[in-house]
PDB file of C-alpha atoms in Angstrom:
ATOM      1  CA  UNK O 119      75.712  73.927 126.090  1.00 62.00           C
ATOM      2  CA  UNK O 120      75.635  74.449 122.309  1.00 71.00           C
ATOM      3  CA  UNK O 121      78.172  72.372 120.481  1.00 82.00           C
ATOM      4  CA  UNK O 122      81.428  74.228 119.646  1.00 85.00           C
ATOM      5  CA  UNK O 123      81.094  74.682 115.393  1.00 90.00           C
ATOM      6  CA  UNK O 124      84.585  74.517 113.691  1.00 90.00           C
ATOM      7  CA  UNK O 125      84.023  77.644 111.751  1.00 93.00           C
ATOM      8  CA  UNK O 126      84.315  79.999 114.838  1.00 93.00           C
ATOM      9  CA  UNK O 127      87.559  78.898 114.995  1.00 93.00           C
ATOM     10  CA  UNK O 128      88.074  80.797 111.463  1.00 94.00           C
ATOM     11  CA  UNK O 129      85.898  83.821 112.734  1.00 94.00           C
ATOM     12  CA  UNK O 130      88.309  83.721 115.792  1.00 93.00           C
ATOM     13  CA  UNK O 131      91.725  83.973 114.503  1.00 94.00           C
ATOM     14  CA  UNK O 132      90.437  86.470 111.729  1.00 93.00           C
ATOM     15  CA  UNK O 133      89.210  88.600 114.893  1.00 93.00           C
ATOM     16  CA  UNK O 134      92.811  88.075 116.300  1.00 93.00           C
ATOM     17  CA  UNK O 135      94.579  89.326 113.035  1.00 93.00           C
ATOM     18  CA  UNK O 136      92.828  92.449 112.369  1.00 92.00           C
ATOM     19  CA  UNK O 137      91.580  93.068 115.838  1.00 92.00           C
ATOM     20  CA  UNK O 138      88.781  95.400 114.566  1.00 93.00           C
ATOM     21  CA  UNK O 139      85.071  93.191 114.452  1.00 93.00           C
ATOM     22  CA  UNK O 140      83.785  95.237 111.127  1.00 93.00           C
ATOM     23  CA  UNK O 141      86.885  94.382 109.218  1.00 93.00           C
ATOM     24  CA  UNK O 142      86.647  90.636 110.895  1.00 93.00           C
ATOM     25  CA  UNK O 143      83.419  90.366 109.300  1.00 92.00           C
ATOM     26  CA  UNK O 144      83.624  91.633 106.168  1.00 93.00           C
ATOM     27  CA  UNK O 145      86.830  88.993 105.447  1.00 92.00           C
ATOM     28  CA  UNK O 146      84.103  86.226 106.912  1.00 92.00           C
ATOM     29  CA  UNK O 147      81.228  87.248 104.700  1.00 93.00           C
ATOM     30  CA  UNK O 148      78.880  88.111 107.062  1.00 93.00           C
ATOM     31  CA  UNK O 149      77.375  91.214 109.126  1.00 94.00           C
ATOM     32  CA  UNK O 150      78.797  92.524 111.919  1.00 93.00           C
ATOM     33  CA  UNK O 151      75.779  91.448 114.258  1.00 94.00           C
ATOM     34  CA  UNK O 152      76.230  87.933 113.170  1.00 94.00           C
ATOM     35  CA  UNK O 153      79.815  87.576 113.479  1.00 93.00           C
ATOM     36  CA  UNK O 154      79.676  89.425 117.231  1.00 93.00           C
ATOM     37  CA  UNK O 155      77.309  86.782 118.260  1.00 94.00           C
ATOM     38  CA  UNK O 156      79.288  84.182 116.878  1.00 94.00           C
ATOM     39  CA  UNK O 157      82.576  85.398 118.646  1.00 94.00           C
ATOM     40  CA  UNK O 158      80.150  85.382 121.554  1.00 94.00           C
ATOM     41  CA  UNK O 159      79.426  82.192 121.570  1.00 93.00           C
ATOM     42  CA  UNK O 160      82.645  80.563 120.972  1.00 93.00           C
ATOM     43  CA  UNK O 161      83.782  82.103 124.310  1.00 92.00           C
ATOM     44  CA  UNK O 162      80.339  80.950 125.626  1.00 93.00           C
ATOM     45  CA  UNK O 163      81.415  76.995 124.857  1.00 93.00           C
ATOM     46  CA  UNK O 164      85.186  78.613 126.273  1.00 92.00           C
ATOM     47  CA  UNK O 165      83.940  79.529 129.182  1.00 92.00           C
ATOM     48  CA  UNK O 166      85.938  82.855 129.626  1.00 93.00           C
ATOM     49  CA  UNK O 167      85.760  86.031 127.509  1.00 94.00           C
ATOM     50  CA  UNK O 168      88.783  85.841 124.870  1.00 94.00           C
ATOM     51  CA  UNK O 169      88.686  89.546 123.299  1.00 94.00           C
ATOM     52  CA  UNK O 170      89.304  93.089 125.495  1.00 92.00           C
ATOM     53  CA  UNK O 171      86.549  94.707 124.403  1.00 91.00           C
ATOM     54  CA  UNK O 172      87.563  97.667 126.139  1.00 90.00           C
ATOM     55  CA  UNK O 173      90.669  98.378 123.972  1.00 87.00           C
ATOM     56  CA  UNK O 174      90.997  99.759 120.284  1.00 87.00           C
ATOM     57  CA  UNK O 175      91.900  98.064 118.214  1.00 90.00           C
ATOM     58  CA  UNK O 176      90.298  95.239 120.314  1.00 91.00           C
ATOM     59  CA  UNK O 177      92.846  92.793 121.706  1.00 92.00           C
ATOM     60  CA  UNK O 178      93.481  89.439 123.144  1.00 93.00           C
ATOM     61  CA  UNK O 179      92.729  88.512 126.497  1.00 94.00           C
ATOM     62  CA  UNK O 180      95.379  86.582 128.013  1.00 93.00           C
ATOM     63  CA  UNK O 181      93.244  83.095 127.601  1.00 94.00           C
ATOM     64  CA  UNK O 182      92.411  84.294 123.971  1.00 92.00           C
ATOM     65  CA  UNK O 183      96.321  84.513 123.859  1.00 93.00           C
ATOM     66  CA  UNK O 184      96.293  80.555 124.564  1.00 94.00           C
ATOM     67  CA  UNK O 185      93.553  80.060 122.763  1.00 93.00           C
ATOM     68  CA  UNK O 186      94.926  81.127 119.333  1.00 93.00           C
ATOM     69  CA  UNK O 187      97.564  78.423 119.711  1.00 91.00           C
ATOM     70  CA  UNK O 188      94.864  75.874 120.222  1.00 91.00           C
ATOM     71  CA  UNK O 189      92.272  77.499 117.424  1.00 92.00           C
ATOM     72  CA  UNK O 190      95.442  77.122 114.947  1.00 91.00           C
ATOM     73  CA  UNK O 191      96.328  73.729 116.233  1.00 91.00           C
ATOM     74  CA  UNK O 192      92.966  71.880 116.011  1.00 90.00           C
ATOM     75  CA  UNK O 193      92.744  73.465 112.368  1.00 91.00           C
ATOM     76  CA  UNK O 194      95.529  72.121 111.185  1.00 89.00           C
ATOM     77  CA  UNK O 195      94.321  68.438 112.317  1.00 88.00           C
ATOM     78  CA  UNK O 196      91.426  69.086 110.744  1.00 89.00           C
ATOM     79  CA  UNK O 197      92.945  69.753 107.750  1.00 87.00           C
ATOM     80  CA  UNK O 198      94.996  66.827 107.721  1.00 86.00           C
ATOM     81  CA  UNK O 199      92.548  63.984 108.793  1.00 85.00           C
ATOM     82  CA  UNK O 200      90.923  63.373 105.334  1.00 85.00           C
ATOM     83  CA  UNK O 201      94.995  63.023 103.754  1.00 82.00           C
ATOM     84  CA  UNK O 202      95.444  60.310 107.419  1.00 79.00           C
ATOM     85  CA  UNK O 203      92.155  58.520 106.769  1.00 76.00           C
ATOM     86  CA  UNK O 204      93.167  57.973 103.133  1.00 73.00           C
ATOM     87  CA  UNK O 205      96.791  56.984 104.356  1.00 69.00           C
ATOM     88  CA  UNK O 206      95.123  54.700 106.627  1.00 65.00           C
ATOM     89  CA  UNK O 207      92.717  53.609 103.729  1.00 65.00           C
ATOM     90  CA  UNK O 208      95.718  53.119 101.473  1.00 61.00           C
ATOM     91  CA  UNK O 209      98.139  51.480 104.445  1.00 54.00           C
ATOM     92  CA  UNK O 210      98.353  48.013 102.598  1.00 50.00           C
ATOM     93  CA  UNK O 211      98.749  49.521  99.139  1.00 63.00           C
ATOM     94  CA  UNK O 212     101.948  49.154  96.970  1.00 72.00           C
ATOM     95  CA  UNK O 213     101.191  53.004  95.637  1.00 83.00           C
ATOM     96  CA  UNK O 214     103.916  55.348  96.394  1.00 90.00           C
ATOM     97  CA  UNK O 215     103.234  59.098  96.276  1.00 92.00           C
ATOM     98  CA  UNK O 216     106.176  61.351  95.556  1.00 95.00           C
ATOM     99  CA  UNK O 217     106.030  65.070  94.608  1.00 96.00           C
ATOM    100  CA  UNK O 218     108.952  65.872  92.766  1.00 96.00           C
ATOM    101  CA  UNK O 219     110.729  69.484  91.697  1.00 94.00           C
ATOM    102  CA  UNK O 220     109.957  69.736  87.712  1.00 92.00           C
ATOM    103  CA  UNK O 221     113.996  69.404  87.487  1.00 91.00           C
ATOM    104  CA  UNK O 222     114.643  66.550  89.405  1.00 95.00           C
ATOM    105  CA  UNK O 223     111.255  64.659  87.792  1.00 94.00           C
ATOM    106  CA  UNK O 224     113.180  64.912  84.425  1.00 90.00           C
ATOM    107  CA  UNK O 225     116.425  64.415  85.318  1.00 93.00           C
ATOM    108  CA  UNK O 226     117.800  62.752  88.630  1.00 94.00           C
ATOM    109  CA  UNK O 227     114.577  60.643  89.700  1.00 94.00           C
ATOM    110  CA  UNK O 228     114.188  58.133  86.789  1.00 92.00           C
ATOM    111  CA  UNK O 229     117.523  57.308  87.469  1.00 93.00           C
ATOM    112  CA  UNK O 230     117.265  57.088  91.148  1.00 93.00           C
ATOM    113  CA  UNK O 231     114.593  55.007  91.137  1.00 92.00           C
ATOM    114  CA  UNK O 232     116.085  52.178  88.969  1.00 91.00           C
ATOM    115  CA  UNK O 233     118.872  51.928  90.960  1.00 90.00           C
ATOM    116  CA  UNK O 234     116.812  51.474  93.958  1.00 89.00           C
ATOM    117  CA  UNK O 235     114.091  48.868  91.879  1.00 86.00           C
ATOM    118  CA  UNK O 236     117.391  46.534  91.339  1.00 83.00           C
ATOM    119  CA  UNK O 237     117.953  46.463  95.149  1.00 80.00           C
ATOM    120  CA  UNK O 238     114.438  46.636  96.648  1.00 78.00           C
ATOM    121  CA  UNK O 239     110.755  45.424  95.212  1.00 75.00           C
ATOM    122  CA  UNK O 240     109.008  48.139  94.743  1.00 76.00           C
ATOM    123  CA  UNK O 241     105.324  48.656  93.247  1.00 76.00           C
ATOM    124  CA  UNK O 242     103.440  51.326  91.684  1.00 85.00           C
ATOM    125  CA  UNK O 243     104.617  55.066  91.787  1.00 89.00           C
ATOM    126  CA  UNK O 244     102.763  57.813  91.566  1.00 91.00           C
ATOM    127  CA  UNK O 245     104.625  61.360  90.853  1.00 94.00           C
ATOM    128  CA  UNK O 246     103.201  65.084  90.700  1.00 95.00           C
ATOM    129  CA  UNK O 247     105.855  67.593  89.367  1.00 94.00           C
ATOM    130  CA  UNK O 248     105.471  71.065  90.639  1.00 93.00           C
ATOM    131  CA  UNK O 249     107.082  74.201  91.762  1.00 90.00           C
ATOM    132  CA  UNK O 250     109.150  73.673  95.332  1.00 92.00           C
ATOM    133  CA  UNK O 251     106.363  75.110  97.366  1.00 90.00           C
ATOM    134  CA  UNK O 252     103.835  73.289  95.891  1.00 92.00           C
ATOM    135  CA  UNK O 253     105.511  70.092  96.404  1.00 95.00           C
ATOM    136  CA  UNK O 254     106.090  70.881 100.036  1.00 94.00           C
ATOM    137  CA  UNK O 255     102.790  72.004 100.866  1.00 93.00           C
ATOM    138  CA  UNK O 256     101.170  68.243  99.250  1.00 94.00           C
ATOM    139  CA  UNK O 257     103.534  66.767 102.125  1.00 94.00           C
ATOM    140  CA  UNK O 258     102.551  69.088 104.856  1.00 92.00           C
ATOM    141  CA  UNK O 259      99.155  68.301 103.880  1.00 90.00           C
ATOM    142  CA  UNK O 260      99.515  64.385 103.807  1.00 88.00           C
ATOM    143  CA  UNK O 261      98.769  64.192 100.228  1.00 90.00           C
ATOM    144  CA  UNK O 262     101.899  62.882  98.964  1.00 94.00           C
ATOM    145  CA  UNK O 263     104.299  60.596 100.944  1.00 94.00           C
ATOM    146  CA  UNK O 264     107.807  61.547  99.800  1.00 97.00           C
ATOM    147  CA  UNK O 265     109.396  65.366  98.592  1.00 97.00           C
ATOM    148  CA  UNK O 266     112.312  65.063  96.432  1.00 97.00           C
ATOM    149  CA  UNK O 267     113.833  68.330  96.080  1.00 95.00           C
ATOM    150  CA  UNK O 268     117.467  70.313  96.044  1.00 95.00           C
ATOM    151  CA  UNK O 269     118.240  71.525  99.083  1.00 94.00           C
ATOM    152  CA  UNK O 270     121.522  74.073 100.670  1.00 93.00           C
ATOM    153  CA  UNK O 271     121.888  74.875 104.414  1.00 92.00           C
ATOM    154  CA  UNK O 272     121.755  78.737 103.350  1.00 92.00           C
ATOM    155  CA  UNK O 273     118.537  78.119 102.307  1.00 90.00           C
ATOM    156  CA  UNK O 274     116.627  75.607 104.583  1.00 89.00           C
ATOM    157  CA  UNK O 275     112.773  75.178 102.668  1.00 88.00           C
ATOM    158  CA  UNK O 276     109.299  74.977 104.929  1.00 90.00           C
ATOM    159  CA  UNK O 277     110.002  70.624 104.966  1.00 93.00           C
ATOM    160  CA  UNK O 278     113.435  71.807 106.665  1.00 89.00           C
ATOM    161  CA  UNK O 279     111.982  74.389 109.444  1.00 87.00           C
ATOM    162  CA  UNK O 280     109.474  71.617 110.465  1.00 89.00           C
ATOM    163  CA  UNK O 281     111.746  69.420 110.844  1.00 90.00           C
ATOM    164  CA  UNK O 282     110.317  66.489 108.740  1.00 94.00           C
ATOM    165  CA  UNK O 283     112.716  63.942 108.447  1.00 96.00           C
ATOM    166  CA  UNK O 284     115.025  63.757 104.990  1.00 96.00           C
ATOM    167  CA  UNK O 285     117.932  61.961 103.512  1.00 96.00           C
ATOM    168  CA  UNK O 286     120.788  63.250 101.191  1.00 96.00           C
ATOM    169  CA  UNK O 287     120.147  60.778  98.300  1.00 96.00           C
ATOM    170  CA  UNK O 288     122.513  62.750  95.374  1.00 95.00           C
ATOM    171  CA  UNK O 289     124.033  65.915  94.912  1.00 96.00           C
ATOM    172  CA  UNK O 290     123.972  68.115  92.063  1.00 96.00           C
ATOM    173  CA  UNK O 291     125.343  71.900  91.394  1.00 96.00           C
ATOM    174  CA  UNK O 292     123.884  75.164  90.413  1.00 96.00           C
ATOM    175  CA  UNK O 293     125.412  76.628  87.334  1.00 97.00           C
ATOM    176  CA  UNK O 294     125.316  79.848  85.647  1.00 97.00           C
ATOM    177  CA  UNK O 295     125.777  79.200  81.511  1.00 97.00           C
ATOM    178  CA  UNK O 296     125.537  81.229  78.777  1.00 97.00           C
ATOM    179  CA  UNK O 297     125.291  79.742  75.105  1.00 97.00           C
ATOM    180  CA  UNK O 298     128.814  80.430  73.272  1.00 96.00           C
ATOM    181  CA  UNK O 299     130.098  83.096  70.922  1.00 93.00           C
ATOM    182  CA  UNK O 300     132.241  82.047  68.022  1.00 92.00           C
ATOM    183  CA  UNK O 301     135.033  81.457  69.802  1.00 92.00           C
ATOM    184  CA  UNK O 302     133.549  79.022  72.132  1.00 92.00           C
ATOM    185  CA  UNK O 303     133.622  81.679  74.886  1.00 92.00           C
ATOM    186  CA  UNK O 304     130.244  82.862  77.164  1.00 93.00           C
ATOM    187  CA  UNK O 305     127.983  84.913  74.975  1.00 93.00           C
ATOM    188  CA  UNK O 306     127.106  86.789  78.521  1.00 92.00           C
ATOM    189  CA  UNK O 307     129.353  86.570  80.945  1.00 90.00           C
ATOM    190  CA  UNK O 308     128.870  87.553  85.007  1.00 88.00           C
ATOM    191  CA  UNK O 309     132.052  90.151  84.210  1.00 77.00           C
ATOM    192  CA  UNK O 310     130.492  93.291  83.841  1.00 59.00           C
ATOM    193  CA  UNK O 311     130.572  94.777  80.356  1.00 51.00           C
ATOM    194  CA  UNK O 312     133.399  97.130  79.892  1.00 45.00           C
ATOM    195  CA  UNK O 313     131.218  99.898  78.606  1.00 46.00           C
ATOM    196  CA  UNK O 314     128.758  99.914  81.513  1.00 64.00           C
ATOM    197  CA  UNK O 315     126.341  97.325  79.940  1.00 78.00           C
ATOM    198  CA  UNK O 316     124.106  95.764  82.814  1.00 87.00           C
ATOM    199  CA  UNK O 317     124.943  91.589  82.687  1.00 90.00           C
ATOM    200  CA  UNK O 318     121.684  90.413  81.297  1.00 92.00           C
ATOM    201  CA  UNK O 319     120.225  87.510  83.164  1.00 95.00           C
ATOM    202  CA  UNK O 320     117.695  84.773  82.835  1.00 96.00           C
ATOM    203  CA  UNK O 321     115.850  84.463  86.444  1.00 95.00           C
ATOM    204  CA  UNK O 322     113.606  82.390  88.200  1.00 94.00           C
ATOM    205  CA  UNK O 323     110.284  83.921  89.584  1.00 92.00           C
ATOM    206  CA  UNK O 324     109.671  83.825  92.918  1.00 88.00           C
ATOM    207  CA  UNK O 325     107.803  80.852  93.291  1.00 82.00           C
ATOM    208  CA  UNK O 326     110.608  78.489  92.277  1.00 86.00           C
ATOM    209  CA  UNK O 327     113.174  77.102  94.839  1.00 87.00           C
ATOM    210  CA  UNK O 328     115.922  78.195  93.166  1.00 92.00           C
ATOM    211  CA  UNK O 329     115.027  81.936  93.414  1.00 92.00           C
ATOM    212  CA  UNK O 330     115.065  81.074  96.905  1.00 90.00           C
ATOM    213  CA  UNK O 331     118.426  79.567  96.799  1.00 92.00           C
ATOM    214  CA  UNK O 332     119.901  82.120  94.521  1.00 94.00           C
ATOM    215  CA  UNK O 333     119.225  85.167  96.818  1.00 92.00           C
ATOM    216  CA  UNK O 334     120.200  83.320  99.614  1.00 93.00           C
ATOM    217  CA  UNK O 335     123.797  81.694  98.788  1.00 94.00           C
ATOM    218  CA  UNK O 336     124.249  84.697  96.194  1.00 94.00           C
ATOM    219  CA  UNK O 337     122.105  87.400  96.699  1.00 91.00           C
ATOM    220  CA  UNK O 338     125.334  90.277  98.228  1.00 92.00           C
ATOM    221  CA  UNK O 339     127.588  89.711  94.945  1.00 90.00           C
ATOM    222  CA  UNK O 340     125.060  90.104  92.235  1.00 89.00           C
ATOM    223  CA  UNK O 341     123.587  92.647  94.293  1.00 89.00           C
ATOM    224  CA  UNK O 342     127.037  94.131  93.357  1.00 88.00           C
ATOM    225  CA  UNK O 343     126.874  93.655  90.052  1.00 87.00           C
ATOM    226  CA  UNK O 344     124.920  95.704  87.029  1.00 88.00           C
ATOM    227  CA  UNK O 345     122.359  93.274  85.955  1.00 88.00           C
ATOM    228  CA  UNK O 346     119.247  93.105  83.571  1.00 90.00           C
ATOM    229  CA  UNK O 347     116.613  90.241  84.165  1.00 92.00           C
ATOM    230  CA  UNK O 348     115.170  90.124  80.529  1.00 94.00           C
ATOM    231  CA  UNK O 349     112.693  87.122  81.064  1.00 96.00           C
ATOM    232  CA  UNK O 350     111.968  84.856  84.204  1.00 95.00           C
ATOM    233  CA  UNK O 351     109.970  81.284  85.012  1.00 94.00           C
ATOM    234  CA  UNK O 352     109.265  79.066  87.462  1.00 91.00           C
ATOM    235  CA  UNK O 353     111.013  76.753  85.231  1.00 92.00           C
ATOM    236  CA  UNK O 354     114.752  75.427  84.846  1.00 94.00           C
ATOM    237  CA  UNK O 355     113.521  73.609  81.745  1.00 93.00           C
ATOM    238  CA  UNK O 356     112.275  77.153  80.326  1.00 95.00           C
ATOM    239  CA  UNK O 357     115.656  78.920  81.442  1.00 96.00           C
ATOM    240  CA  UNK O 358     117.970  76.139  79.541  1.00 96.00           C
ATOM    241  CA  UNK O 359     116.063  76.824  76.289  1.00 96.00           C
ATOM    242  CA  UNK O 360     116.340  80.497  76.663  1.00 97.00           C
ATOM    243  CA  UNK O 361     120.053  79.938  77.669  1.00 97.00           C
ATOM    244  CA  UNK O 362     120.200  77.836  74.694  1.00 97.00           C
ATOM    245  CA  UNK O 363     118.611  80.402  72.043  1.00 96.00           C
ATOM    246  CA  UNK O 364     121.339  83.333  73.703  1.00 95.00           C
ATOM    247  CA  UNK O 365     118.889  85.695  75.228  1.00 95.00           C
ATOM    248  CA  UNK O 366     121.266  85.691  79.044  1.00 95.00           C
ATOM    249  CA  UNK O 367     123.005  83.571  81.809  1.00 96.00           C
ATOM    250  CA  UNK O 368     120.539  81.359  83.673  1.00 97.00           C
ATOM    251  CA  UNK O 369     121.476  79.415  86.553  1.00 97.00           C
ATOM    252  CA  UNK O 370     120.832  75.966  85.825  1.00 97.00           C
ATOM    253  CA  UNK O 371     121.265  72.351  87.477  1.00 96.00           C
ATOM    254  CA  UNK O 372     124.420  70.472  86.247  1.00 96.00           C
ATOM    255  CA  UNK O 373     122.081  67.172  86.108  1.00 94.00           C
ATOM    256  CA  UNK O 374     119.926  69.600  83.353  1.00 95.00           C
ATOM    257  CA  UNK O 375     122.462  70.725  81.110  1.00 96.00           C
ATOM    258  CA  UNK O 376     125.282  68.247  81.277  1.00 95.00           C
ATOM    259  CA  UNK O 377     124.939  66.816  78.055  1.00 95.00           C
ATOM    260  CA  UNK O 378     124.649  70.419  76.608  1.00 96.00           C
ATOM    261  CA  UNK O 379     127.724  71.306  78.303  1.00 96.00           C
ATOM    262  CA  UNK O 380     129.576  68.013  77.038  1.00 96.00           C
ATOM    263  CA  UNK O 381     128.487  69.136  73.489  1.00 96.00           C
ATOM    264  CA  UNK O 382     129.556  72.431  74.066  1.00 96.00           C
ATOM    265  CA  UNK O 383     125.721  73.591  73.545  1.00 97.00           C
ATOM    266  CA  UNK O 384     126.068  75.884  76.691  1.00 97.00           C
ATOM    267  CA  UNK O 385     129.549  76.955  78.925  1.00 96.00           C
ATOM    268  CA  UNK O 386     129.848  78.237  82.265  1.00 95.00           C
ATOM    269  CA  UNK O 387     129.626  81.575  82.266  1.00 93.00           C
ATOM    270  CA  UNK O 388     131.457  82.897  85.294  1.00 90.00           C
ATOM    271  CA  UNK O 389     134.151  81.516  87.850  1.00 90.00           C
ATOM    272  CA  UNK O 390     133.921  78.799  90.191  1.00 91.00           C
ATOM    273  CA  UNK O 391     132.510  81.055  92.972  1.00 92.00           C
ATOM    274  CA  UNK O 392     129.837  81.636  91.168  1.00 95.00           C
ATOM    275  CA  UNK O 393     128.526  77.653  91.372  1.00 96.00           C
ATOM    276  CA  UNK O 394     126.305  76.608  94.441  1.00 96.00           C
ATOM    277  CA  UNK O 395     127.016  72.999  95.331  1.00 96.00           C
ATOM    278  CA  UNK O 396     123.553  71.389  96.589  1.00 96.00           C
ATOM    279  CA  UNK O 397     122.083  68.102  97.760  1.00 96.00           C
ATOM    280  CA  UNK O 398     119.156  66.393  96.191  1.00 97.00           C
ATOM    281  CA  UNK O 399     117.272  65.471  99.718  1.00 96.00           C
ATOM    282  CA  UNK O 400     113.808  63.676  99.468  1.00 97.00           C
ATOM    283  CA  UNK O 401     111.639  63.951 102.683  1.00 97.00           C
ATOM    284  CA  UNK O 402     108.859  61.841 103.730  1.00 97.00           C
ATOM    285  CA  UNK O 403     106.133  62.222 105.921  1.00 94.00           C
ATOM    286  CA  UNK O 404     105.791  62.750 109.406  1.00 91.00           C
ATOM    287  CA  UNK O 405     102.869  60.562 110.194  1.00 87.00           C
ATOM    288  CA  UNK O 406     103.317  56.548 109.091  1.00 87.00           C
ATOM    289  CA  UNK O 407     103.582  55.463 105.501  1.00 87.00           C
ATOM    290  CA  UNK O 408     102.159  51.971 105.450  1.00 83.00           C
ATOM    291  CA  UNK O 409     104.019  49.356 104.612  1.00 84.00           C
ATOM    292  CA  UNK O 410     104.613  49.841 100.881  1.00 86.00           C
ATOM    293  CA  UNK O 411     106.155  53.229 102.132  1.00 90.00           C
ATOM    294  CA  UNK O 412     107.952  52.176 105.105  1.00 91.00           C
ATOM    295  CA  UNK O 413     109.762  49.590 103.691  1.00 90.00           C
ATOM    296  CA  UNK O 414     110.643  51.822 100.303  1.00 92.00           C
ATOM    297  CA  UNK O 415     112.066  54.637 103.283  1.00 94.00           C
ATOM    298  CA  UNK O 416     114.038  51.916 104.783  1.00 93.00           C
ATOM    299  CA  UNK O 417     115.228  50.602 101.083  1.00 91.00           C
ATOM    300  CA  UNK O 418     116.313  54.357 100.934  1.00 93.00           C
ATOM    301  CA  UNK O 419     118.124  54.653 103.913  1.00 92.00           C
ATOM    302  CA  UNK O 420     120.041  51.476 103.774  1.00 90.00           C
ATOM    303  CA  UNK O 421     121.174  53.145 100.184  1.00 86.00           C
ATOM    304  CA  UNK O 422     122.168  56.042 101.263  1.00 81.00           C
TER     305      UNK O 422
END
């Protein structure tokens, strides 16, 4: 029998999605005749036909059916085993590898992590700062060890819905601001503008978790609302200088702008209802840490 070759699995599952062996093809690169005789002889190694040939667009048998889980399962080890053998290669190591939300990396983690250096040795760190689903897809690939990121049940992140395992380790708020007029009040304020104006508002693009959040917590009262999104990032550090400079209200973390608050740099710019408590959660890795991370989790957890 010819050995099973991992890209068929690829040809496969593209076969499954469009169900049409032209358009199958083209999305692999190759001719038609080529990728027909490859489909053929991954259910060759099978052992049973997996496509109805018989049916437009062409559909799954009912062991194709089964097979897809499998085809999508054995990828996704693949995928993973050069982030285990490196684990496994870096079991004994005193590296830890945290991907952090740009917010948090500024603000809450430095902090964090002296608190927890006074009560545990700890060694070397090693920190990427990135969008939320950047950071979660380095866990869910093994290539970072720990996630620290805000989290709200409203709006439960991929880390969440795979239920890798997390602890609360802070909590922090999200707050809409405006910079102040002369008076001291909100330039822009979440009341709509007596005249009809639109509230103008600073937003996050959709990449960033707090869009996510956002729509989710608050998404049915500022669909009620007139509003204007004049500029939007990925970035809460972007939106507080914005905020800052008076172009609109951005919702920002309390950890940000609390000294810009304090100073009275930046006020709230709406009512209570308008703030989203959250948690600052970090998340670790499924698979085992070594013992550098392992202990460092259980310094965590006896902290929390």
């Amino acid at each position: 029998m010819t050995p099973m070759n991992l890209s068929w699995l690829d040809d496969f599952l593209a076969l499954a999605a469009s169900g049409n062996f032209s358009r199958a093809a083209d999305e692999r690169h190759m001719t038609q005749p080529a990728f027909s005789r490859r489909i053929r002889a991954l259910e060759e190694w099978v052992g049973t036909e997996l496509f109805d040939r018989s049916r437009q667009p062409t559909q799954l048998t009912e062991a194709g059916e089964w097979f897809r889980g499998t085809a999508e399962d054995l990828l996704a080890r693949v995928a993973r085993v050069p982030a285990e053998a490196r684990a496994v290669a870096e079991s004994s190591a005193a590296t830890l590898r945290f991907a952090a939300t740009h917010a948090l990396s500024f603000t809450f983690l430095p902090g964090w992590l002296r608190t927890l250096e006074s009560r545990h040795a700890m060694g070397s760190v090693r920190l990427v700062s990135d969008v939320l689903q950047r950071c979660e897809a380095m866990l869910l690939h093994g290539e970072v060890q720990f996630v620290l990121s805000h989290a709200h049940p409203q709006a439960p992140g991929a880390l969440q819905a795979q239920g890798y395992p997390s602890l609360r380790v802070g909590d922090d708020r999200l707050v809409p601001v405006s910079a102040p007029d002369a008076s001291g009040h909100a330039r822009h304020s979440l009341v709509a503008d007596a005249v009809g104006r639109p509230v103008t508002l600073l937003s996050y693009s959709p990449e960033a978790g707090m869009d996510r959040l956002l729509h989710e917590v608050l998404g049915p009262a500022l669909a009620r609302l007139p509003t204007q999104s004049v500029f939007a990032t990925q970035l809460s550090s972007v939106l507080r200088t914005m905020a800052l400079d008076g172009r609109g209200i951005a919702w920002l973390p309390q950890s940000l702008i609390a000294e810009d608050v304090a100073a009275g740099r930046l006020v709230e710019a709406g009512p209570r209802e308008w703030c989203i408590p959250m948690e600052v959660r970090l998340h670790r890795d499924r698979a085992p840490l070594g013992k550098a991370g392992e202990d460092f989790w259980t310094a965590v957890c006896a902290a929390a």
